[in-house]
Structure formats: structure tokens, C-alpha cells
XYZ file of C-alpha atoms in Angstrom:
560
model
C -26.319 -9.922 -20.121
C -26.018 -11.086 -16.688
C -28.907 -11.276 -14.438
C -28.639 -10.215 -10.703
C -28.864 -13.328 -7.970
C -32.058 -13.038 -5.859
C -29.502 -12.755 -2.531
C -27.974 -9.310 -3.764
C -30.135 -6.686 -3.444
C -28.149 -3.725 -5.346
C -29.158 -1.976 -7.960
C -28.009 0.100 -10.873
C -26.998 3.204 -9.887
C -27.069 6.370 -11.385
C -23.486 7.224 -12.611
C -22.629 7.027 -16.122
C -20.353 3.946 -16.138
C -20.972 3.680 -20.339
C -18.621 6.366 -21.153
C -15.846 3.931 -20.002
C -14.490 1.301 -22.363
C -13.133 -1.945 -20.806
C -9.235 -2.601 -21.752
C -10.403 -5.003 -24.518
C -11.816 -2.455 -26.050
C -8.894 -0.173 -25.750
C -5.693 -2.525 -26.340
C -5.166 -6.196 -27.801
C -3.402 -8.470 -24.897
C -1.966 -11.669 -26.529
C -2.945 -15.053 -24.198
C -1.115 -18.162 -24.965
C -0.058 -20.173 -22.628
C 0.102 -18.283 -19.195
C 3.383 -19.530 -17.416
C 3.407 -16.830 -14.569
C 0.610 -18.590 -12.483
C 2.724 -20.820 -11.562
C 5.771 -19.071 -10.926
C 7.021 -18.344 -7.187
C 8.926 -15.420 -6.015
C 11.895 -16.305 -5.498
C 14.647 -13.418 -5.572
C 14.412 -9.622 -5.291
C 14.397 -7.718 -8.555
C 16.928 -4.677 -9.183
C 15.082 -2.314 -7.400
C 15.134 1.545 -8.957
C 13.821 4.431 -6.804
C 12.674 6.991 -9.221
C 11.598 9.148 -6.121
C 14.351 12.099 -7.230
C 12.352 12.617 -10.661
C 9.056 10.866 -11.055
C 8.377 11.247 -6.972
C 9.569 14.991 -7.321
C 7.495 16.186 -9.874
C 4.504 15.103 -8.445
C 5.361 16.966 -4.731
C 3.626 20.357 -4.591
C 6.773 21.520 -3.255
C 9.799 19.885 -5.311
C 12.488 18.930 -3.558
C 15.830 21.243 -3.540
C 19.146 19.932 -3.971
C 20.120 19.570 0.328
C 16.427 17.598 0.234
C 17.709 15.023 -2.904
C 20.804 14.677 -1.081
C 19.640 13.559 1.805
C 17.031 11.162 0.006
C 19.959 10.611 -2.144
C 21.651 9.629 0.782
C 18.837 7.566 2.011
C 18.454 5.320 -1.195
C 22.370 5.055 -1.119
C 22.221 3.511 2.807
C 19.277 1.289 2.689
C 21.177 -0.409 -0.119
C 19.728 0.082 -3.997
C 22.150 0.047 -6.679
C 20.596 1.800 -9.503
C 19.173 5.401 -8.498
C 16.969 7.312 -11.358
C 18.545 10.985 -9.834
C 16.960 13.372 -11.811
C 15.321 15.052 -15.106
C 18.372 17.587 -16.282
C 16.762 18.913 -18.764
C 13.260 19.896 -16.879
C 14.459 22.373 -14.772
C 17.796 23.896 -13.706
C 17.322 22.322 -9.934
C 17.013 18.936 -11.408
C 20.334 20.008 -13.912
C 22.435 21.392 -10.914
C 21.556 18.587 -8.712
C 23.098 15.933 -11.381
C 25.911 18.365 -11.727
C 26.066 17.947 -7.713
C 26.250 14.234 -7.564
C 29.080 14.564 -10.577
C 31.471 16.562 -8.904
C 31.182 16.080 -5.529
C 31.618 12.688 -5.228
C 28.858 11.807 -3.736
C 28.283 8.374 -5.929
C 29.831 5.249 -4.625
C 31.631 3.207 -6.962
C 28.469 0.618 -6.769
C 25.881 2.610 -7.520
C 24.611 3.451 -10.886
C 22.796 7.079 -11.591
C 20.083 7.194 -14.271
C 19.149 10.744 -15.866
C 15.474 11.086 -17.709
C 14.940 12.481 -21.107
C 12.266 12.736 -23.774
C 13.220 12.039 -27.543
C 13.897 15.947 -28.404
C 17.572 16.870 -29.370
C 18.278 19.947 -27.299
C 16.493 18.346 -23.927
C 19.206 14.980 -24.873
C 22.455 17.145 -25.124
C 21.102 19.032 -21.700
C 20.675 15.748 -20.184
C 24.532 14.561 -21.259
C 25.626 18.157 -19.931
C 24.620 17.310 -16.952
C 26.137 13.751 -16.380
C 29.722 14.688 -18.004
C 32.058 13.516 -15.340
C 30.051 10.340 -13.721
C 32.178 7.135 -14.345
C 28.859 5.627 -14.697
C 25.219 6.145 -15.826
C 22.104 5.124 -17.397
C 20.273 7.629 -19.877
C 16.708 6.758 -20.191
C 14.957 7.818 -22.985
C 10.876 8.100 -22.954
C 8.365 8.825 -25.772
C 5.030 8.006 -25.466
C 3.314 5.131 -27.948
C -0.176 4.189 -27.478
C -3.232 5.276 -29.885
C -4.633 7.743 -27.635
C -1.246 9.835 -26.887
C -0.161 9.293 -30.183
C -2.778 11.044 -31.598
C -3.944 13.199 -29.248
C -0.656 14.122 -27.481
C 2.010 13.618 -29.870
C -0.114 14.619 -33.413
C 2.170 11.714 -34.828
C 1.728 8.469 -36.383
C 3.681 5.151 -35.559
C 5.556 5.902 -38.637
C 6.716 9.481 -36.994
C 7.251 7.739 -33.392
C 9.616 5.406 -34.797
C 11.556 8.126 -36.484
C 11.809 10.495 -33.836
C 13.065 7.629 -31.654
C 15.655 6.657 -34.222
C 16.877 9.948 -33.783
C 16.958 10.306 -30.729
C 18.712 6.671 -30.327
C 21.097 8.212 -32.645
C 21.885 11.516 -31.100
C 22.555 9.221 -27.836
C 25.092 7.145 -28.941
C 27.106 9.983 -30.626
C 26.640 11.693 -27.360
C 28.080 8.494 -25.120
C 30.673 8.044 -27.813
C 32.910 4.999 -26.456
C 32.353 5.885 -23.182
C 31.853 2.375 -21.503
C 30.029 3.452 -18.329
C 27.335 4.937 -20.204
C 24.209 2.088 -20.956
C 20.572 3.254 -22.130
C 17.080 2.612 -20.839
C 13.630 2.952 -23.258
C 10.785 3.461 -22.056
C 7.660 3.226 -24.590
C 5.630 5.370 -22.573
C 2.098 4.249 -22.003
C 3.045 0.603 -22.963
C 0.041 -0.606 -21.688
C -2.249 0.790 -23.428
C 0.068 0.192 -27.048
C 0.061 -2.121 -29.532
C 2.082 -5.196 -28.518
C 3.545 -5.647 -32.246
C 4.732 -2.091 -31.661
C 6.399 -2.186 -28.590
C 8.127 -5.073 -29.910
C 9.413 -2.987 -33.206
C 10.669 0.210 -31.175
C 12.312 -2.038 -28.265
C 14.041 -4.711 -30.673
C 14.720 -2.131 -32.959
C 17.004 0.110 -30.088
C 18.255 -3.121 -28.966
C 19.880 -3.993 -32.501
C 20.758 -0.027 -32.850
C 22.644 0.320 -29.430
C 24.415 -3.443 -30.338
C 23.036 -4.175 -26.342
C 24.862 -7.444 -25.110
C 24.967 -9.171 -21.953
C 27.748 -7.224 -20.672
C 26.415 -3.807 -21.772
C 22.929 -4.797 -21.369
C 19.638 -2.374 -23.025
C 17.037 -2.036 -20.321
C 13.716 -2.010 -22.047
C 11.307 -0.459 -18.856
C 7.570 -1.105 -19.727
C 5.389 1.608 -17.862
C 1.536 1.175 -16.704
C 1.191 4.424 -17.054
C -2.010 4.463 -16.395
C -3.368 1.606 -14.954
C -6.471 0.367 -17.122
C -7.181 -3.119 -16.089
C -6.684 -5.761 -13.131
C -2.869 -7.312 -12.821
C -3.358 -10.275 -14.277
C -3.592 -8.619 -17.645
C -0.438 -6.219 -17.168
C 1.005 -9.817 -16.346
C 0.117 -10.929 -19.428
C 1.278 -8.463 -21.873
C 4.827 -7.832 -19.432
C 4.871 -11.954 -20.350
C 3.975 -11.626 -23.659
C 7.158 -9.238 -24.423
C 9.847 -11.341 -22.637
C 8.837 -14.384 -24.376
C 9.083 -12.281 -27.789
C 12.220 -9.836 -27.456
C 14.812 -10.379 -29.530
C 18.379 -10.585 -27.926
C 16.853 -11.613 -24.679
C 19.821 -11.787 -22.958
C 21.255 -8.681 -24.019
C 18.083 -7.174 -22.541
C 16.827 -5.976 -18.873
C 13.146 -6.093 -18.703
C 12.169 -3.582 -16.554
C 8.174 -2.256 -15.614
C 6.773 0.906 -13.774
C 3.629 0.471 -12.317
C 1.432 2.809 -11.539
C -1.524 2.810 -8.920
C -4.606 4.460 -10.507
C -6.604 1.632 -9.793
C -4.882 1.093 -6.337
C -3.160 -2.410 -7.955
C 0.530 -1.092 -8.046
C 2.040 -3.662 -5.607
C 0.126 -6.341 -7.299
C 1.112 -5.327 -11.465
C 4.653 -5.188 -10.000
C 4.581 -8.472 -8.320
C 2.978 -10.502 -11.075
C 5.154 -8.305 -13.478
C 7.952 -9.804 -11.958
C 6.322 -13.542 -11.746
C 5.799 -13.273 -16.018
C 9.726 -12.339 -16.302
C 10.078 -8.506 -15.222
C 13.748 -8.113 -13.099
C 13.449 -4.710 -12.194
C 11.086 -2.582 -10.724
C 10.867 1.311 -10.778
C 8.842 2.969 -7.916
C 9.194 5.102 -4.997
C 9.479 5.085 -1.428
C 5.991 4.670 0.211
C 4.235 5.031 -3.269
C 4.864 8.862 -4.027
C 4.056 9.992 -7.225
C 1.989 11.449 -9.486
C -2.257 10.954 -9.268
C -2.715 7.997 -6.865
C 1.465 7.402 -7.206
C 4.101 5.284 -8.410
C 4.039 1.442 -7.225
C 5.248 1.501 -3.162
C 8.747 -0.461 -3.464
C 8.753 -0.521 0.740
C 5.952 -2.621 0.502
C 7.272 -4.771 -2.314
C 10.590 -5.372 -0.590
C 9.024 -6.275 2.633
C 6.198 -8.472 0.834
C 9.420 -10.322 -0.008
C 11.058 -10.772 3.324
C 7.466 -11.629 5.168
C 7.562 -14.931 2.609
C 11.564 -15.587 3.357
C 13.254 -14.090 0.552
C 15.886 -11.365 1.419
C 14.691 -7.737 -0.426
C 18.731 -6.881 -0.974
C 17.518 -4.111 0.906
C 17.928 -3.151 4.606
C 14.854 -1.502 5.864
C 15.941 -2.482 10.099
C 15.289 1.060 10.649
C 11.669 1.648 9.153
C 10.469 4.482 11.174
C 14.052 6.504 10.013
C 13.094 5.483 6.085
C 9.857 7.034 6.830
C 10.926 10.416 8.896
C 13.161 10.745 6.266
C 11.287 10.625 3.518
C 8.397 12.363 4.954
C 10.893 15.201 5.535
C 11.732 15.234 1.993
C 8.570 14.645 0.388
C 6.739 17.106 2.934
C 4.020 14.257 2.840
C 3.041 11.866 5.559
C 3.089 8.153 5.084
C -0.198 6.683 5.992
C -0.453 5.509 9.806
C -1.872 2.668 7.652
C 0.667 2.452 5.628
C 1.811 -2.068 5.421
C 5.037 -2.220 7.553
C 5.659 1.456 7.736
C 2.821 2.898 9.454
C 2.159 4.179 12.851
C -0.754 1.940 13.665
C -0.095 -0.826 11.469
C 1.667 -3.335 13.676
C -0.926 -2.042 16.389
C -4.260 -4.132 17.856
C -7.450 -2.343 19.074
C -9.663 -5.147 19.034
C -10.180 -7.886 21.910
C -9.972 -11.301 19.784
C -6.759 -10.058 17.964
C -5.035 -8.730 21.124
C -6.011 -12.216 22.505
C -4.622 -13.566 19.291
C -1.397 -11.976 19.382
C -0.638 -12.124 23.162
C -0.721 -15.970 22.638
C 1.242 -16.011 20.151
C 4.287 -13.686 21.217
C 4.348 -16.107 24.371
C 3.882 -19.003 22.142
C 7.098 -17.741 20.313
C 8.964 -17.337 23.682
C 8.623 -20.938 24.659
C 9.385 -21.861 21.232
C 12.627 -20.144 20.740
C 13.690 -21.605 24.636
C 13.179 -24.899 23.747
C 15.274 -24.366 20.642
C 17.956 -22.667 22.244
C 17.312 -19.925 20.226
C 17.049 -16.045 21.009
C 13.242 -14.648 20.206
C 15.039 -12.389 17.630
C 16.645 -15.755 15.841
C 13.657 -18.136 16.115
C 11.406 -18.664 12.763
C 8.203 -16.288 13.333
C 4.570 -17.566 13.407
C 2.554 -14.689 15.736
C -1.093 -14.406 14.519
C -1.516 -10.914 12.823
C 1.518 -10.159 12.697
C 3.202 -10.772 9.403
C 6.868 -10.377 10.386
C 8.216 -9.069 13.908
C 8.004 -5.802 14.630
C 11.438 -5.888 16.042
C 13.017 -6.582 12.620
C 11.831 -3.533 11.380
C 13.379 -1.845 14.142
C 10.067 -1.383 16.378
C 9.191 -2.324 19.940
C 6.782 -4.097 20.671
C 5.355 -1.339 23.342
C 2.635 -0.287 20.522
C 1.376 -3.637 19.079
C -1.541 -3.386 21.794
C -3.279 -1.068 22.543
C -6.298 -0.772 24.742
C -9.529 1.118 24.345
C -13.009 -0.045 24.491
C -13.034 -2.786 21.706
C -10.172 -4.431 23.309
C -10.670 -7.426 25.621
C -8.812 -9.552 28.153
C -5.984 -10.641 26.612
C -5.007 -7.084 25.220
C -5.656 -5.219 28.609
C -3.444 -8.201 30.859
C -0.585 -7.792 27.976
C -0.477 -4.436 28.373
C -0.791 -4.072 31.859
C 2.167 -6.837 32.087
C 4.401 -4.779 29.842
C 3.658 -1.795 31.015
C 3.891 -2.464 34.695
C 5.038 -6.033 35.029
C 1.790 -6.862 36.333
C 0.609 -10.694 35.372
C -2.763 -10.836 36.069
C -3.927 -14.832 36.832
C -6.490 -15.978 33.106
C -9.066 -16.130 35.462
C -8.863 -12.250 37.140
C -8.626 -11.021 33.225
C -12.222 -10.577 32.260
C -13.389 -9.012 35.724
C -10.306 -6.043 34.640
C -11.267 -6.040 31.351
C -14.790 -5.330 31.801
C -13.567 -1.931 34.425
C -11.082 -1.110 31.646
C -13.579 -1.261 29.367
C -16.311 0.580 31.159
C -13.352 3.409 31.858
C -12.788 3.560 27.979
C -16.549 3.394 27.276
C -16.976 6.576 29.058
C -13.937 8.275 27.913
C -13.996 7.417 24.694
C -10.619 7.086 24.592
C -7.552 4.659 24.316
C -6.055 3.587 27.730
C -2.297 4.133 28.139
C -0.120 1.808 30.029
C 0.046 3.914 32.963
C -3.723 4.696 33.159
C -4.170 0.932 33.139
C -2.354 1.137 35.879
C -3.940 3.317 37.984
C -7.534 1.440 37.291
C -5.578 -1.595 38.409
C -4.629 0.076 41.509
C -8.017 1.958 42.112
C -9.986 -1.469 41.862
C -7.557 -3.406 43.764
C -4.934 -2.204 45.750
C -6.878 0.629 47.568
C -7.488 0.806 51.175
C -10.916 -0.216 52.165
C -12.952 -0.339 55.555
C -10.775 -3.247 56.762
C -7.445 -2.122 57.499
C -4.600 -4.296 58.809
C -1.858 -2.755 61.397
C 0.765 -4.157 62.503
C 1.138 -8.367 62.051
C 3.432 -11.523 62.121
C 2.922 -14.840 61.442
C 5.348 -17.885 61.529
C 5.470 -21.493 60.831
C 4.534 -23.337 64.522
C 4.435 -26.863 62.937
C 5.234 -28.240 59.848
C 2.257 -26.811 57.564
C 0.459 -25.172 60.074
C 0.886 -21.365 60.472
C -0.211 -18.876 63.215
C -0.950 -15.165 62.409
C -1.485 -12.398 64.570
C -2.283 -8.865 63.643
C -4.265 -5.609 64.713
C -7.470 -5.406 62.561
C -9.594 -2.055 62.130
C -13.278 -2.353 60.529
C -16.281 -0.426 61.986
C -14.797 2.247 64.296
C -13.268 -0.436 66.236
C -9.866 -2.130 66.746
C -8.467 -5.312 67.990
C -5.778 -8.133 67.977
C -6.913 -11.297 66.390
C -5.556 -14.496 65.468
C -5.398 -17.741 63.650
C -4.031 -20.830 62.368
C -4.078 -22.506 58.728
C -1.799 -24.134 56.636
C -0.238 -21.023 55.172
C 0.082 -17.707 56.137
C -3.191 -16.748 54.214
C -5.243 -19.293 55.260
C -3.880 -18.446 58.780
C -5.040 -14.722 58.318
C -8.501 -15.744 57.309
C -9.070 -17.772 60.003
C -8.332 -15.022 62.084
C -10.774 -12.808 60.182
C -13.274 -15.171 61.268
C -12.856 -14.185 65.132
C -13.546 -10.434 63.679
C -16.668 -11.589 61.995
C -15.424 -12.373 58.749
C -16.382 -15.575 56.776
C -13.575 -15.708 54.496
C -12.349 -18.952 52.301
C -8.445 -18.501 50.331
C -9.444 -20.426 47.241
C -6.149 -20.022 45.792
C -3.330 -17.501 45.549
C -0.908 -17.134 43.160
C 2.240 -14.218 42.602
C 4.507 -13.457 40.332
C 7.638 -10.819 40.302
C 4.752 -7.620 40.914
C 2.029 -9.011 42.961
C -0.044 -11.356 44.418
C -3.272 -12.217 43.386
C -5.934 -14.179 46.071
C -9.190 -15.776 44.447
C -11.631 -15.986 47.956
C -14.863 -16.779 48.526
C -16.194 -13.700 51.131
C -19.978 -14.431 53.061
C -20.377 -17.368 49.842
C -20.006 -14.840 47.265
C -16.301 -15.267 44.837
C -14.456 -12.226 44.622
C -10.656 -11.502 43.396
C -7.915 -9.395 45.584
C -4.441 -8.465 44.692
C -1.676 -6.899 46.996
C 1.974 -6.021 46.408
C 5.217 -5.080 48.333
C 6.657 -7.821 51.006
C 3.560 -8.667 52.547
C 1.861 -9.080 48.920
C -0.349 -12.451 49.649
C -1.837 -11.199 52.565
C -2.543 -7.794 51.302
C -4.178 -10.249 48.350
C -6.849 -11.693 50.581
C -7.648 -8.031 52.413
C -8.102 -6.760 49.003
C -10.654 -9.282 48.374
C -12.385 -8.809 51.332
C -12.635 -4.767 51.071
C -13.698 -5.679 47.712
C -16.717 -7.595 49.034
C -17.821 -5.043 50.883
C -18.181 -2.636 48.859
């Protein structure tokens, strides 16, 4: 019994967590010793969408055959090779979309169908009906094996499973006669929760029975189901199995994980670390309860650590319309990689974060000689570049009231090509923020725009008419201009040793105390740190006469 620390002050609550039995309770997991620990990720599996069956039978609204075509299409474009395309025998949609892909040659001579059938005789000559015609295919036969389905489920004993298996292994070869395109997949149906000696007799048993070899390879496809436990275990028994099935060469080890616990991605990647090489799943994790492991997110797990995914997903947000469309489900705005918001920065420290490090990149790939788009990425937060994926980078920041500095002067910049000087940022962010505070709102590029505007370009009591102001010496300038303040009007002038220096010290003869600290522009405006009656204050101008407009700015801003 473990005893609580005195630092953690939960308690037991009320629900009735005794009803559940831990998986070593449930299922013996052989442990020798673990070599997937230490394994590294270091290819892409054979990926195998099984959005077109598993994915449609958990939509609300299955998909009709123009929807599977165009996810058919889909899968086809972004580049997987092995497509599970339907149930025949579960409905006569599923059936005539098969029939679909058989005749209308819509398969490319790359790409490998697979058709899903349970171990009953009628359902297996439906499911050959329907692929008659395809030079190639896989027929996958399920059945499910553990303790609980066997006996609650099924109402058979392992004795019956492996008989009605037989037959069906049987019925399948008769049915694929010599037919060399034809291969078969098994699937021991709740694998994880089954007796490893078990799995091992039904898979080695259809791998003898079939004569699999490496060139006509069985794909044994080991299902959590149902996930029960954390990955490390599925890792286990998916490592236990390769190191035990017979023929391993003539064998493709293949696992569908589940997500009940919300580990899919994880099973699947450790799956693959304790010798899975290929993954079932679907697009964006559709499926059936909490769905079928997300292979978007595996693929791209792959390419943030530098291993291609032998998939092209350069176009994520047309994956994703797609197979919303399809699904009639959104994809989280959440969702890794694929979401709306998930490449996107509210808060102050990461915008900060991530504005230094997309200039940081910049100046990188320059000195290199490299384009931003071929330089190796390092921006903080963001695990790949949003422009690989085929996104801008107009929505990594965005602005509302827990945004700082650095966020508000990137977006400003982008969105108006405004740079404001490190030392002007936290006076803006502090209006943007009060703005936000009291709108409760995001700020969008153009609104930042107009705050920018109100605060500093504005006219204020001091106005300026007409000026000029030229070099009379080397370093020493002379302005002249028309200032208004107070109802009254009148020429002034003054020299300095540039034209805003010059301009103050004729704001002196109006009764203005005014010290340029500094000025700097870039390509949008001109920024003028002063010092107005002793007190510090900020201006900015734009247009031809920017600088000057800079230090009027400040002082209208000191009056006010």
C-alpha cells in the first residue's frame, strides 16, 4: 500500500475505481530483455489508411462512393501505397465502391487495395466478388481472440477459434487460386488483450498454411483494440511476437492502435521501435470511440526529427478540408501540425520567443548562402516551419491581451511593415494591451494599425505648415517652418547638426524645450526618442518628411 507524501494534498475520491482490473490482471505480457528502449526511429513504416472502412463505420454519416473517391483520391496523391478501401461484405455501398475502384481504373499500378472480412464463408466469397478484376490486393481476414470476446462475443473456445480460422484460411486460398496479386493479412482481433502463446499458434499457423515467403509476404496486423494499458506494455508484447514468429522474413508485422486511453501516437511509435513496419490508422485519428491512431501526426512526428514520412503532406490545410469534407467532422483547431491555431502564439514570452527566432533563422540562412526555406530549422515553439506544411506565417502571432512586446512589434511589422525601435515596444504593447483588455478580443493586423496611428501619428495642438531646411555648413543644418500651437501662428527657426536637431532648436524660440535623443527609420517610418520639458517621450512620423514628423509626434505626445 502506498502512503500519500505530506506535499500532495488529494484525496480519495468517490468513484468506484475497484471495478477496474489493471492489464496484469487481465493479460500475461512476456519481459525479457527489452531491446526497443534503445532503438531510434529511423525510417517511415508502410503506412495503411484504413479511413475507407474502419474511419467509415464510425462516421454518423458513412461516406458514399463520390466521398471515398475523393478520399480515395486523397490517400492516392499524398503518396501511401497500401489503401484498406473497404468492407464488401458489410454493406452494398462498401461492395459497389470496391466494384468502383475495379473497373474504373481508378488504382494506379503502385498502389495496393486491401478488402476486410470476418472468418464466415458467405461474407469471404462476397468480399472476393467484389475484388474480381484488381491486378492486385490484400484480403484481410479478422476474428477476434482474447478471453473476454471469446467467451462473451464469440461463445467459442480457442479450440473453435482456431478451427473457424482454418477454414476460413482455407476458403481464401481456394478463392485466390494462383492468382499472384492476391496476398493475405490476419488480424487476431483484440490481440492485446490475448494470450501471447495464442497469437503465436493462429499467426504461425496461417503463415505455414498460406506457404508466406519473402516475395509473397503474410502480414500478421496486431490490433490494440482497445487500449488497456500505457505504451510501453503494447511495446512489449508487439516485441515479444517479432522476436518469436516463425518465418520472420516471410512475415509483415503490422499493429493498429487504438486511442481509448488517448496513447495512439505513442503504442504506434514504440510499436514500431520493438519491430512493427506498418501502421494502420486514419487521417487525423477518425474512428470508432476516441478513434484509430492519427497517422498525420505520426508522419509528421517523423519529419520534425529529420526522417522523410514517404508521404507529402506540403499542402496540410487541403489534407484537412478534404477530409473534413468527407468525414463531415472537423479536425481539432488543436489538432499537432494540422490545426487552425496550432502553429499560432497568444502569449507574450512565446511571441517574444518566436519573433527572435524567425529573425535568428534569417541571419542564419544569409550567412550560409542559403534561402530561409533551405536552411536547417531551430525557431523556439515551433517544431518544423510552418511554410513546409504549406502555411504562412501571417497566423503564427497573434495579438490579444496575453501577448507582449515582441508579438505586437512582429505583427505590426508584418502586417504593416512597421519596425518599431526594442525600446518603443513595451510603451505599444502596454496601449495594445489595454485596447484588448477592454475588448476582450484578439487584435488584427490592421487594428494594430490603427492604435499605432491613433497614439502616434495623429495631429496634435502643434501643427507644422509649410518648412525647409538645408545643409549651410558641413554638419550644421538650418530649418525654417510655420508653427501653429495656442491660437497663434508664426515662422521660426533654427540650427543643429541635423535636420531634427535643427527643428528643435527652433521649437525652442516657440517655447518649446525639446532634446532629439535619437532617431532612427526604417522602410515605413521614423521613430524620434526626445526628451520634452525633462520628461522622455517616443514620436513616430511617416511619408517624406518622416523624421521631423517623428519629433512633432513626440512633442504633441507630451502634451497631452
Amino acid at each position: 500500500m502506498t502512503t500519500t507524501p505530506v506535499w500532495n494534498p488529494q484525496r480519495p475520491s468517490p468513484m468506484p475505481h475497484h471495478r477496474y482490473r489493471p492489464y496484469q490482471d487481465r493479460v500475461h505480457v512476456p519481459t525479457g530483455d527489452r531491446s526497443w528502449p534503445s532503438a531510434r526511429l529511423e525510417r517511415a513504416p508502410l503506412w495503411v489508411p484504413v479511413d475507407l472502412r474502419d474511419g467509415n463505420q464510425a462516421l454518423a454519416e458513412p461516406m458514399d462512393t463520390p466521398r471515398k473517391r475523393r478520399f480515395f483520391d486523397l490517400l492516392v496523391a499524398t503518396g501511401f501505397k497500401e489503401i484498406e478501401v473497404g468492407y464488401p461484405s458489410a454493406s452494398r455501398t462498401d461492395f459497389d465502391f470496391v466494384r468502383h475502384l475495379a473497373v474504373g481504373g481508378a488504382v494506379p499500378d503502385d498502389v495496393t487495395p486491401v478488402v476486410f472480412t470476418p472468418a464466415r464463408a458467405e461474407l469471404i466469397d462476397r468480399t472476393f466478388d467484389a475484388i474480381a478484376g484488381l491486378p492486385r490486393a490484400v484480403v484481410h481476414l479478422y476474428i477476434a481472440t482474447s478471453p473476454v470476446w471469446r467467451e462473451v462475443v464469440l461463445g467459442r473456445d480457442r479450440a473453435e477459434v482456431r478451427r473457424t480460422v482454418r477454414a476460413a484460411a482455407e476458403l481464401m486460398a481456394r478463392r485466390a487460386g494462383d492468382a499472384p496479386g492476391v496476398r493475405f493479412q490476419f488480424s487476431p482481433e483484440t490481440f492485446n488483450l490475448t494470450e501471447p502463446d495464442f497469437v503465436l499458434e493462429l499467426c504461425d499457423g496461417l503463415t505455414e498454411f498460406w506457404d508466406a515467403s519473402p516475395d509473397r509476404p503474410v502480414t500478421h496486423n496486431l490490433p490494440a483494440t482497445v487500449e488497456i494499458a500505457t505504451p510501453n506494455v503494447y511495446a512489449d508484447q508487439i516485441e515479444y511476437v517479432h522476436r518469436h514468429l516463425s518465418r520472420r522474413d516471410s512475415v509483415i508485422l503490422s499493429v493498429h492502435p487504438h486511442n481509448d486511453r488517448g496513447t495512439g501516437v505513442a503504442c504506434a511509435e514504440l510499436a514500431v521501435l520493438a519491430g512493427a513496419q506498418r501502421v494502420e490508422g486514419c487521417l487525423f485519428g477518425n474512428g470508432e470511440r476516441t478513434g484509430n491512431v492519427d497517422l498525420v501526426t505520426l508522419a509528421l512526428n517523423l519529419y520534425a526529427q529529420g526522417v522523410d514520412p514517404m508521404l507529402d503532406l506540403g499542402d496540410i490545410d487541403a489534407v484537412r478540408e478534404t477530409v473534413e469534407h468527407c468525414n463531415r467532422l472537423p479536425v481539432h483547431p488543436r489538432h499537432p501540425y494540422a490545426g487552425e491555431l496550432v502553429h499560432t502564439a497568444f502569449s507574450g514570452t512565446h511571441q517574444d520567443a518566436i519573433s527572435k527566432g524567425l529573425a535568428h533563422h534569417a541571419r542564419r540562412a544569409a550567412e550560409a548562402g542559403l534561402s530561409e526555406r533551405e536552411a536547417p530549422w531551430e525557431v523556439p515553439y515551433l517544431p518544423v516551419d510552418p511554410a513546409d506544411l504549406g502555411r504562412s506565417y501571417e497566423a503564427v502571432i497573434r495579438v490579444n491581451s496575453q501577448s507582449g512586446k515582441g508579438g505586437v512589434a512582429y505583427l505590426l511589422k508584418s502586417g504593416s511593415g512597421i519596425d518599431l525601435p526594442p525600446d518603443l515596444r513595451p510603451e505599444f504593447a502596454r496601449i495594445v494591451q489595454e485596447a484588448t483588455d477592454d475588448s476582450g478580443r484578439e487584435a488584427t493586423p490592421k487594428e494594430l494599425y490603427e492604435l499605432f496611428r491613433a497614439a502616434y501619428l495623429t495631429e496634435g495642438a502643434l501643427r507644422l505648415h509649410a518648412w525647409s531646411a538645408h545643409e549651410e555648413a558641413p554638419g550644421v543644418h538650418r530649418f525654417t517652418g510655420t508653427l501653429e500651437a495656442g491660437g497663434r501662428t508664426g515662422d521660426h527657426e533654427g540650427t543643429g547638426p541635423g535636420v531634427p536637431a535643427a527643428f528643435a532648436a527652433a521649437l525652442a524660440g516657440a517655447g518649446f524645450a525639446v532634446e532629439v535623443l535619437r532617431v532612427t527609420r526604417d522602410a515605413a517610418a521614423a521613430f524620434a526618442e526626445c526628451r520634452v520639458d525633462g520628461v522622455p517621450v517616443w514620436g513616430a512620423g511617416t511619408g517624406p518628411s518622416a523624421e521631423v514628423r517623428a519629433v512633432l509626434s513626440a512633442v504633441n505626445r507630451a502634451a497631452r
